[in-house]
Coordinates of C-alpha atoms and ligand atoms in Angstrom, one line a residue:
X191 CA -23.8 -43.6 49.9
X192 CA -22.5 -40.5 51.8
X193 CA -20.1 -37.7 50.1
X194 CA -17.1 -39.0 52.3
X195 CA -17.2 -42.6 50.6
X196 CA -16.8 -41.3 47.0
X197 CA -13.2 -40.2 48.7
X198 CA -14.1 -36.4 49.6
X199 CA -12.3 -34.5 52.0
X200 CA -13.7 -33.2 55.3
X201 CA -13.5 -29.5 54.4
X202 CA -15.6 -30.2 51.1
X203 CA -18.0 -32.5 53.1
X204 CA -18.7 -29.7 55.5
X205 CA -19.4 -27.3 53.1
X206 CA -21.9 -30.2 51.1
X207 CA -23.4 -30.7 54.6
X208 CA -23.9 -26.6 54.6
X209 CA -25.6 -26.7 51.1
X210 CA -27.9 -28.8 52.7
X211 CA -27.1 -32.1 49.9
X212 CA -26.7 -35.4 52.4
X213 CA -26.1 -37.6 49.6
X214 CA -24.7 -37.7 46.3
X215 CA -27.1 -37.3 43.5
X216 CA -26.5 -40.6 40.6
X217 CA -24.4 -38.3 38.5
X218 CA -22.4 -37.2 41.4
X219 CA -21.5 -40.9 42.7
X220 CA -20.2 -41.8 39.1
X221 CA -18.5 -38.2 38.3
X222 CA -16.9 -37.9 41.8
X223 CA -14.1 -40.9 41.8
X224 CA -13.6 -41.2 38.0
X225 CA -12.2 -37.6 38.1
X226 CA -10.5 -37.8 41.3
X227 CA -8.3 -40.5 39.8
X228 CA -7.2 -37.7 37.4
X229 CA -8.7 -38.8 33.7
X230 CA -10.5 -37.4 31.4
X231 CA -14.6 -37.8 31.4
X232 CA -17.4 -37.4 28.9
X233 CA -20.4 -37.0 30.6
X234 CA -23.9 -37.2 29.6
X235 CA -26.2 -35.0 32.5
X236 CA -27.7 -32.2 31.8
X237 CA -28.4 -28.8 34.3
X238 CA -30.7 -30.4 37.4
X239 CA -28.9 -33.8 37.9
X240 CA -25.9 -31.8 40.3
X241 CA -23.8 -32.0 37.5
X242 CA -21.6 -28.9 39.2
X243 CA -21.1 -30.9 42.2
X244 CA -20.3 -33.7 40.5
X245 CA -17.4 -31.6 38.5
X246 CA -16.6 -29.3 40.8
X247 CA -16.3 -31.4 44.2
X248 CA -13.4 -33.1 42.7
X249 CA -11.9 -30.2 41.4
X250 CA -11.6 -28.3 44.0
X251 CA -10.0 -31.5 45.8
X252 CA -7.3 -31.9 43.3
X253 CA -6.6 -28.0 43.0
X254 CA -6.2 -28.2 46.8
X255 CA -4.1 -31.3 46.9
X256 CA -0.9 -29.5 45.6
X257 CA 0.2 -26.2 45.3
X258 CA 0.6 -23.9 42.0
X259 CA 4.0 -22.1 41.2
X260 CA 3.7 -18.4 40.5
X261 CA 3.8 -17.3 37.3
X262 CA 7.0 -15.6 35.5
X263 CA 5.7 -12.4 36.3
X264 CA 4.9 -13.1 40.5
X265 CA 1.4 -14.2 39.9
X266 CA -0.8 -16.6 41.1
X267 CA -1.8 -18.6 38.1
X268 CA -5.6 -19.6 36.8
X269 CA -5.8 -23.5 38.0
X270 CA -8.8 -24.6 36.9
X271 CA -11.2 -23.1 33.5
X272 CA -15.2 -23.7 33.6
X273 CA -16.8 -22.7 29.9
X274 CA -20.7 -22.5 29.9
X275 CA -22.7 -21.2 27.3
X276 CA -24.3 -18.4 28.8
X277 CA -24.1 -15.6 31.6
X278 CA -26.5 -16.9 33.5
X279 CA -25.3 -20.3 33.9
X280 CA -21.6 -19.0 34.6
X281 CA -22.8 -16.7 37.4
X282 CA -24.8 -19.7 38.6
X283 CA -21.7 -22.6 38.5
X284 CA -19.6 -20.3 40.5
X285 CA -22.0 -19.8 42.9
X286 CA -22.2 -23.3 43.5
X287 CA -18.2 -23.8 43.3
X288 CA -17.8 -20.8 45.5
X289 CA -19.6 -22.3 48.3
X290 CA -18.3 -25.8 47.7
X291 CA -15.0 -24.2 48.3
X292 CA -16.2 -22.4 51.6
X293 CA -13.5 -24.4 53.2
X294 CA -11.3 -25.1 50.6
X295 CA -9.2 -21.7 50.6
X296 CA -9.4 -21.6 46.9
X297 CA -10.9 -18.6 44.6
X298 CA -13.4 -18.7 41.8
X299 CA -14.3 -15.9 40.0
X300 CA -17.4 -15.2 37.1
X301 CA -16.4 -13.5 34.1
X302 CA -19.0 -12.7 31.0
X303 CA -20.1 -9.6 29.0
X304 CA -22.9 -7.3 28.9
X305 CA -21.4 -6.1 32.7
X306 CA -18.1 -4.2 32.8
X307 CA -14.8 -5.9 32.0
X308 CA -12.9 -3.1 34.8
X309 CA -13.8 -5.7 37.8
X310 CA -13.2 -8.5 36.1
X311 CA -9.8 -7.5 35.7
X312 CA -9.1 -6.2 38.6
X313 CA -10.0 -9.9 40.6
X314 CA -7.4 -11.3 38.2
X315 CA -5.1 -9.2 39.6
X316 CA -5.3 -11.2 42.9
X317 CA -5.4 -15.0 43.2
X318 CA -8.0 -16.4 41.3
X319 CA -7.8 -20.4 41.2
X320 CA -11.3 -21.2 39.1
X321 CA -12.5 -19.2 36.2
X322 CA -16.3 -19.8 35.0
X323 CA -16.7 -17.9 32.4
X324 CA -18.4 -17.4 29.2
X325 CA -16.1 -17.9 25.5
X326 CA -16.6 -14.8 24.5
X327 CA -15.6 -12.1 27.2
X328 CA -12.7 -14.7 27.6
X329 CA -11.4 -14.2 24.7
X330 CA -11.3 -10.5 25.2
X331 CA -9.7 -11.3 28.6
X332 CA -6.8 -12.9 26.4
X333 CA -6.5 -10.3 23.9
X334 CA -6.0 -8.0 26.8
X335 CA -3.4 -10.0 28.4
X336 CA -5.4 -10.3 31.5
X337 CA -5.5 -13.8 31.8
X338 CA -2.8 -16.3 31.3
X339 CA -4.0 -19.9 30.8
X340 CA -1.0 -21.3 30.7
X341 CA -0.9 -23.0 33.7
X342 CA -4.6 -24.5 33.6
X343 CA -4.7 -27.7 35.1
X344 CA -8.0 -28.9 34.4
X345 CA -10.9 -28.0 31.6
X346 CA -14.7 -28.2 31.9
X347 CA -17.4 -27.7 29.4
X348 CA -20.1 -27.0 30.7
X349 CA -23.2 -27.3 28.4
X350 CA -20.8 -28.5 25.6
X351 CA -24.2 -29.3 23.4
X352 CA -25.2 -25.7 23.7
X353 CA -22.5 -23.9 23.1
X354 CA -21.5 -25.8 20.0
X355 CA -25.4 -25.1 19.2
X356 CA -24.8 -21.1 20.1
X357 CA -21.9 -21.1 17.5
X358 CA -19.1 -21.0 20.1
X359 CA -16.7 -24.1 18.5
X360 CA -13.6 -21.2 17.1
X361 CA -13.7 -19.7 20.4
X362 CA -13.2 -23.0 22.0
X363 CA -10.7 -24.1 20.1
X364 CA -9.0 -20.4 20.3
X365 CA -9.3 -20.7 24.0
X366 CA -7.9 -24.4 24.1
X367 CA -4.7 -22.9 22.0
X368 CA -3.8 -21.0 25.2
X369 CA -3.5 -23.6 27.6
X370 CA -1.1 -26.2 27.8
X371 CA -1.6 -29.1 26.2
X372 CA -1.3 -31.4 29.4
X373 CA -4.5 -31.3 31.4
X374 CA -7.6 -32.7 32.8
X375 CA -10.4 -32.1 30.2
X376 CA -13.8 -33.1 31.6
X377 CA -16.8 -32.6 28.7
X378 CA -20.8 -32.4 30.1
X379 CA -23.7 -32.7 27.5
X380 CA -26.9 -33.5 27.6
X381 CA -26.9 -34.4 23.6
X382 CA -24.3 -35.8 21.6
X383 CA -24.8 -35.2 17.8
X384 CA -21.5 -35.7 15.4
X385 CA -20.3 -32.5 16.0
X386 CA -20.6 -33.3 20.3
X387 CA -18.5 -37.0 19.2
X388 CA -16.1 -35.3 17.2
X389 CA -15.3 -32.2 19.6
X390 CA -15.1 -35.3 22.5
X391 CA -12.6 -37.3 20.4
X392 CA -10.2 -34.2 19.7
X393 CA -10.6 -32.8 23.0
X394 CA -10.5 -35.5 25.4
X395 CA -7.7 -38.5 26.2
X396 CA -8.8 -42.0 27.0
X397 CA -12.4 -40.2 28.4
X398 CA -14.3 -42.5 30.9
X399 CA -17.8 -42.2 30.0
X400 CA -20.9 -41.8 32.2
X401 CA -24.3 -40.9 31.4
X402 CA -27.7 -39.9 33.1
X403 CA -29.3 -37.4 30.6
X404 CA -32.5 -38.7 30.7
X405 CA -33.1 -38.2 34.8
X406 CA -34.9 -35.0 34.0
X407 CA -37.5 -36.9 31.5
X408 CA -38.4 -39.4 33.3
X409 CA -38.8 -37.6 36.7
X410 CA -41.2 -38.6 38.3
X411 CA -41.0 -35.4 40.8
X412 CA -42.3 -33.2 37.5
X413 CA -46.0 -34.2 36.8
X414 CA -46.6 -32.9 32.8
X415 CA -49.8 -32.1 31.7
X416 CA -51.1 -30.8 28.3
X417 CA -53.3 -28.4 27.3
X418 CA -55.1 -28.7 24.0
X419 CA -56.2 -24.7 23.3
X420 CA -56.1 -23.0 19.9
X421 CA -53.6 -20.5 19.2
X422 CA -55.3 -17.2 20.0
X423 CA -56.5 -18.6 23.0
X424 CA -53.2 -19.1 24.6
X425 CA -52.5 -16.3 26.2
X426 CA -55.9 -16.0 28.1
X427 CA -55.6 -19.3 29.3
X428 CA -52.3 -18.7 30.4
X429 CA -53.3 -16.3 32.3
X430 CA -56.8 -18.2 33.3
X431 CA -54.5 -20.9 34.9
X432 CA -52.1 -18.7 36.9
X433 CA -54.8 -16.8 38.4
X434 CA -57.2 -19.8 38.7
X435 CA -54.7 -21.8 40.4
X436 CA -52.6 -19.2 42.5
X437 CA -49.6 -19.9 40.7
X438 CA -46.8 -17.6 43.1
X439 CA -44.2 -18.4 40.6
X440 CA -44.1 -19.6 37.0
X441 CA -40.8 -20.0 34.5
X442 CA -42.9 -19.7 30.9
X443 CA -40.9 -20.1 27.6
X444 CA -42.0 -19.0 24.3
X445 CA -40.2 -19.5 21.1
X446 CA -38.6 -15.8 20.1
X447 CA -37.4 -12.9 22.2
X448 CA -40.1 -10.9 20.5
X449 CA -42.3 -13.5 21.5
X450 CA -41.3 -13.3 25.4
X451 CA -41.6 -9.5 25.2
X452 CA -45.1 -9.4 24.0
X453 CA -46.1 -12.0 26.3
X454 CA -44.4 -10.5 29.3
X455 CA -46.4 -7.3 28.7
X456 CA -49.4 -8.8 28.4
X457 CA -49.5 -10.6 31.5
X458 CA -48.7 -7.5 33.3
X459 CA -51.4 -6.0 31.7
X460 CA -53.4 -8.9 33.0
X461 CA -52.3 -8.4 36.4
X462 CA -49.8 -10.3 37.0
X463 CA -46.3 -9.3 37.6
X464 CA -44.4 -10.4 34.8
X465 CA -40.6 -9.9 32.8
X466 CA -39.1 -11.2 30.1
X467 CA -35.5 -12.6 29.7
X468 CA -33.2 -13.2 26.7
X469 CA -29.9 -12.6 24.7
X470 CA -31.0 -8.9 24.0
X471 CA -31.8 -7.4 27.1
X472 CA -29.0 -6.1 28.9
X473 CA -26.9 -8.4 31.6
X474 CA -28.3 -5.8 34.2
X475 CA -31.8 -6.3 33.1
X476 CA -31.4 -10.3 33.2
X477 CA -29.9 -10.4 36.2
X478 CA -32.5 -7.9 38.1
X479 CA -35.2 -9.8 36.3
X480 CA -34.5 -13.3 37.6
X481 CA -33.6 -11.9 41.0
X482 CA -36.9 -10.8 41.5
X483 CA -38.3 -13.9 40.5
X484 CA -36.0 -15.7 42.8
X485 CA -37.1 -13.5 45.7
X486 CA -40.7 -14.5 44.6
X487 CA -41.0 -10.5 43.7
X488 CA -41.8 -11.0 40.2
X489 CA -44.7 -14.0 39.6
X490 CA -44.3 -14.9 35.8
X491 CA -41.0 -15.1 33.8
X492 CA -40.4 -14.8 30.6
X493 CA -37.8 -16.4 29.1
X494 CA -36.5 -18.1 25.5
X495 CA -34.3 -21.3 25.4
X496 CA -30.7 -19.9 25.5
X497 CA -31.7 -17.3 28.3
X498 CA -33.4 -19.7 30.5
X499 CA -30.7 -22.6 30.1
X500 CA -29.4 -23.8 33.0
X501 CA -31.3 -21.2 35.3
X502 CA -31.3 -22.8 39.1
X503 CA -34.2 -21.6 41.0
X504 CA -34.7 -23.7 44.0
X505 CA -38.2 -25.2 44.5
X506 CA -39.7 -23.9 41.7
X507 CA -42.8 -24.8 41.3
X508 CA -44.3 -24.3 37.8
X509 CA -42.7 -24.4 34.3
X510 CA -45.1 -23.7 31.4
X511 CA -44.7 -23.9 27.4
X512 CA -46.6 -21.1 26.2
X513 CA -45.6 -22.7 22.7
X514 CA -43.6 -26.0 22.1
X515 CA -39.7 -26.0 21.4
X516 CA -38.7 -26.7 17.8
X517 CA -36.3 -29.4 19.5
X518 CA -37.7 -32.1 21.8
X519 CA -34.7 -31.9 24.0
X520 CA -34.9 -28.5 24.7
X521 CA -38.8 -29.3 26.0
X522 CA -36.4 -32.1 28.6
X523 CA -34.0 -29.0 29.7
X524 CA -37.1 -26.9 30.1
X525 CA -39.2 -28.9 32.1
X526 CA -36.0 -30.2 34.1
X527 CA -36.2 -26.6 35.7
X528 CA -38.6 -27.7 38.2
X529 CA -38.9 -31.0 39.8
X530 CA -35.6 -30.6 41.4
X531 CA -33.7 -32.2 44.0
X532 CA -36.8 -34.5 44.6
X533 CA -38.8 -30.9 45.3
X534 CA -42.4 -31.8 43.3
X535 CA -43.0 -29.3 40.2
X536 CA -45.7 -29.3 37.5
X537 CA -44.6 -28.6 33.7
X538 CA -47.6 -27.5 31.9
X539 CA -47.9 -27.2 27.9
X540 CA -50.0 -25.7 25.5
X541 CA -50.3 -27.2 22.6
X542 CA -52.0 -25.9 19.5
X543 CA -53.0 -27.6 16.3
X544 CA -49.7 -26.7 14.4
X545 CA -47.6 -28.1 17.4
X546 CA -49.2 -31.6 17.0
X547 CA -46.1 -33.1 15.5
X548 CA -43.5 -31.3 17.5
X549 CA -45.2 -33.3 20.7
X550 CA -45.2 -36.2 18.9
X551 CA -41.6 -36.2 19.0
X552 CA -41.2 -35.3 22.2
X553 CA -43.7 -38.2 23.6
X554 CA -41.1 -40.6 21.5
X555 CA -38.4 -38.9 23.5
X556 CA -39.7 -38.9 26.9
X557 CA -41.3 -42.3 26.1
X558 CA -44.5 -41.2 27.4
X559 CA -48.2 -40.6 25.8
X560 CA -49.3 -36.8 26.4
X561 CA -53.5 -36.6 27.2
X562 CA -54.1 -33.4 26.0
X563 CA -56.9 -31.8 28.3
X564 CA -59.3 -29.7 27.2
X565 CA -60.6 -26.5 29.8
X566 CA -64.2 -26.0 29.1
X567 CA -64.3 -22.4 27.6
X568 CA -61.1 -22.7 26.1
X569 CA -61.7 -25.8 23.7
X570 CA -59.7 -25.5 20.2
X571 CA -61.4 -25.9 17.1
X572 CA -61.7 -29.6 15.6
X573 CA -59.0 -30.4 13.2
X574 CA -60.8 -30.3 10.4
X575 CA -62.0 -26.3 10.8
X576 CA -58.2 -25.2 12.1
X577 CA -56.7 -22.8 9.8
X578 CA -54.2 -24.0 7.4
X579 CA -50.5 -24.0 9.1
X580 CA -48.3 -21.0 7.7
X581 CA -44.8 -23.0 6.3
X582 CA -42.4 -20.9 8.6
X583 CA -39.9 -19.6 6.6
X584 CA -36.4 -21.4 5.9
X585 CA -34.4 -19.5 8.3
X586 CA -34.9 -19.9 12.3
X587 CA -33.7 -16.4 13.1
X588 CA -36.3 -14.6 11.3
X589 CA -39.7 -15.6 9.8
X590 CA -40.4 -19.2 11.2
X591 CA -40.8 -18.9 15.1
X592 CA -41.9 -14.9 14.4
X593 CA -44.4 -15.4 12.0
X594 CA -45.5 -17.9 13.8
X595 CA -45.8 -15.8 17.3
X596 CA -47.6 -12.7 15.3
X597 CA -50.4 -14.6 15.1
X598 CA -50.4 -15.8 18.4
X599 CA -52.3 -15.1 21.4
X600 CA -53.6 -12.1 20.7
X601 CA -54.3 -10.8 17.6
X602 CA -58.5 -10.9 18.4
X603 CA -59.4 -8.4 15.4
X604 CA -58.0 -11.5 12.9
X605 CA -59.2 -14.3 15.2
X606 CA -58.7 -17.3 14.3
X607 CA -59.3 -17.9 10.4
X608 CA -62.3 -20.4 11.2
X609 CA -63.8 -17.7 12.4
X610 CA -65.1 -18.6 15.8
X611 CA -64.4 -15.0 17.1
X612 CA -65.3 -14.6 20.4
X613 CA -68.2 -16.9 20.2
X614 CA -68.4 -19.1 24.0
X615 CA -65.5 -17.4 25.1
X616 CA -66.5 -15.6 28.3
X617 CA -69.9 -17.2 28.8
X618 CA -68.8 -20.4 28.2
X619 CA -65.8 -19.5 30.8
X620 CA -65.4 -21.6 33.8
X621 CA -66.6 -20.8 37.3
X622 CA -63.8 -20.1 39.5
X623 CA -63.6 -17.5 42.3
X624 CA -61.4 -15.7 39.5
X625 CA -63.2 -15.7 36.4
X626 CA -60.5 -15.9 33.3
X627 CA -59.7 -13.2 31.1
X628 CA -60.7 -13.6 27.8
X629 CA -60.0 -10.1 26.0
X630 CA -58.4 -11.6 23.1
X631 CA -57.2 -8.8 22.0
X632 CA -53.9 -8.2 24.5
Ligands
AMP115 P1 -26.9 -28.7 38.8 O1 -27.4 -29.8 37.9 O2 -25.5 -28.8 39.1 O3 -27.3 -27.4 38.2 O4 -27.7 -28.9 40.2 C1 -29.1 -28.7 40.3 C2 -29.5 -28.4 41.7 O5 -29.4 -29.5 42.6 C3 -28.7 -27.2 42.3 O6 -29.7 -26.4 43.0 C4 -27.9 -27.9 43.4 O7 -27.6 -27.0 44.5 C5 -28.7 -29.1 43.8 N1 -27.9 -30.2 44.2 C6 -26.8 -30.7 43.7 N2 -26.4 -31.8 44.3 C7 -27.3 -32.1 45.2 C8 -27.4 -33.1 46.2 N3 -26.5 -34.1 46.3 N4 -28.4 -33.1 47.0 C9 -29.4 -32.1 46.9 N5 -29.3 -31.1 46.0 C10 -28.3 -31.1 45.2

């Protein structure tokens, strides 16, 4: 199957052939015709699977097919609106769309917050034919009167899962008010709970319907291993394996931003370059983070769910759970962060007594038994001697996942409550040419 059968033109093949693809990825060779032909699709794929190709091939074919009238005031008119979740992922998309559309003579532009709006606005004073963009900063394009999106042709969601999970269904539907009601919707998820159905069936027209969300799981380009390692251990065998095994770059996710921070510092302290990146650092910060991590300057990062979703690093190598997600999807989008593009990554977890029943339900997702391995040296207690687990409180944002995290990894002066202490920590350690750090105490 080659680009040019699925009805491509020559400019857009060339600029595929540039990108290096030479053929269409499954998502791609369903996505590709179904919206040339002009309807509307619901898509199951999730970031990893090309999904932007497989939107934004065909987009930028149709957009190039006929020719926009300017707007009432002499403009050229926004053609084509791509709504992701977060920063990251719109600066990423439009990336991808921009070079897709090497050829194309058609302009894309990124628009979020935490940078300033001034340049924003002042690209919008050109031709701009593709927005990406995040809801929020949007919006505040629209209350400015910067953006008219009156004339947008064709609507993607990008993420449509996350964004509904991030709160972002008023802004949607406030953004959807602005354009006119005649237009291409197409809807990518990689889950579809009631409230994914019910945004689909309001949204979208007579939707064709293709699906390939569970390409990541079943992978067999990411090979997923699982540590079994108490709680307070973590960290120094986090930091065992990276040295141990030369990792040059690892993606590790923890649970809470305070979480990431702590952990972040602590590898550094270890020795190994590392940064942490989530909703509260600044866009500057994110994006300087993840650029040195791209350019292999920065060895370890940092990063929670939201921050790290839909991150594109090619050829990474190594994704690592420092602690489990409380969704068994989200450990799917995680691991799907390596193991792209038929490039071989390893997804690595660590698992601690309380996280027992979280992997259960992600082995009934993925539809695979996990082995958990055991590193001499690092060997949790039997279940019978683990602490009891602390109930995390009711609400997500505050005690559960943080209560959780102050007790992990490092706090050496409580230990763990069956009061091993340090006993057969660093003798027991094994023998590597770098011996693993076991100062509990951070
Ligand atoms: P996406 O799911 O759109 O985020 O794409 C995941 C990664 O796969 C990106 O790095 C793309 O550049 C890459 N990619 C997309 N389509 C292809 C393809 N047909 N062949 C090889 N790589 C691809």
């Amino acid at each position: 199957m080659s680009f040019a059968s699925l009805g491509l033109n020559a400019q857009l093949v060339q600029a595929i052939n540039e990108c290096g693809y030479t053929e269409p990825t499954p998502i791609q060779t369903q996505a590709i015709p179904l919206v040339l032909a002009g309807g509307d699709l619901l898509a199951g794929a999730q970031t990893g699977t090309g999904k932007t190709a497989g939107f934004g091939l065909p987009m930028l074919q149709r957009l190039s097919e006929t020719q926009a009238k300017p707007l009432a005031n002499g403009r050229a008119p926004v053609r084509a609106l791509i709504l992701t979740p977060t920063r990251e992922l719109a600066a990423q998309v439009e990336e991808n769309i921009r070079a897709y559309a090497k050829y194309s003579g058609l302009r894309t532009l990124a628009m979020f917050g935490g940078v300033s709006i001034n340049p924003q606005m002042k690209a919008l004073g050109g031709k701009i034919d593709i927005v990406v963009a995040t809801p929020g900063r949007l919006l505040d394009h629209v209350s400015q009167r910067s953006i008219d999106l009156s004339r947008v042709e064709m609507l993607v969601l990008d993420e449509a899962d996350r964004m509904l999970d991030m709160g972002f269904i008023r802004d949607i539907q406030r953004i959807i008010a602005k354009m006119p009601p005649k237009r291409q919707n197409l809807l990518f998820s990689a889950t579809f709970s009631n409230e994914i159905k019910k945004l689909a069936e309001t949204l979208l027209t007579n939707p064709e319907h293709i699906e390939v969300a569970t390409r990541n799981a079943t992978a067999d380009t990411i090979a997923q291993r699982f540590y079994g390692v108490d709680k307070n251990q973590k960290r120094a065998l986090l930091s065992y394996l990276i040295g141990h095994h030369n990792w040059r770059q690892v993606l590790v996710f923890t649970r809470t931003k305070h979480g990431a921070n702590r952990l972040a510092m602590q590898l550094d302290k270890d020795g190994l370059p590392a940064m942490a990146i989530h909703g509260d650092k600044s866009q500057g910060a994110r994006t300087r983070a993840l650029s040195q991590f791209k350019e292999g300057k920065l060895r370890v990062l940092v990063a929670t769910d939201i921050a790290a979703r839909g991150i594109d690093i090619s050829e990474l190598p190594h994704v690592v759970n420092y602690e489990l997600p409380h969704v068994a999807e989200d450990y799917v989008h995680r691991i799907g962060r390596t193991g792209r593009a038929g490039v071989k990554g390893e997804a690595i977890s660590l698992i601690c007594f309380e996280e027992k029943p979280l992997l259960k339900a992600i082995e009934k997702l993925i539809k695979q038994t996990a082995e958990l391995e055991i590193l001499p040296g690092y060997e949790p207690l039997p279940d019978s001697e683990q602490p009891p687990i602390e109930k995390p409180a009711p609400n997500r944002g505050r005690g559960g996942a943080s209560a959780g995290n102050s007790r992990g990894g490092q706090n050496a002066g409580r230990g763990n409550a069956g009061g091993r202490g340090n006993s057969g920590s660093t003798n027991k350690a094994p023998r590597s040419a770098k011996p693993p750090r076991r100062h509990d105490n951070g």
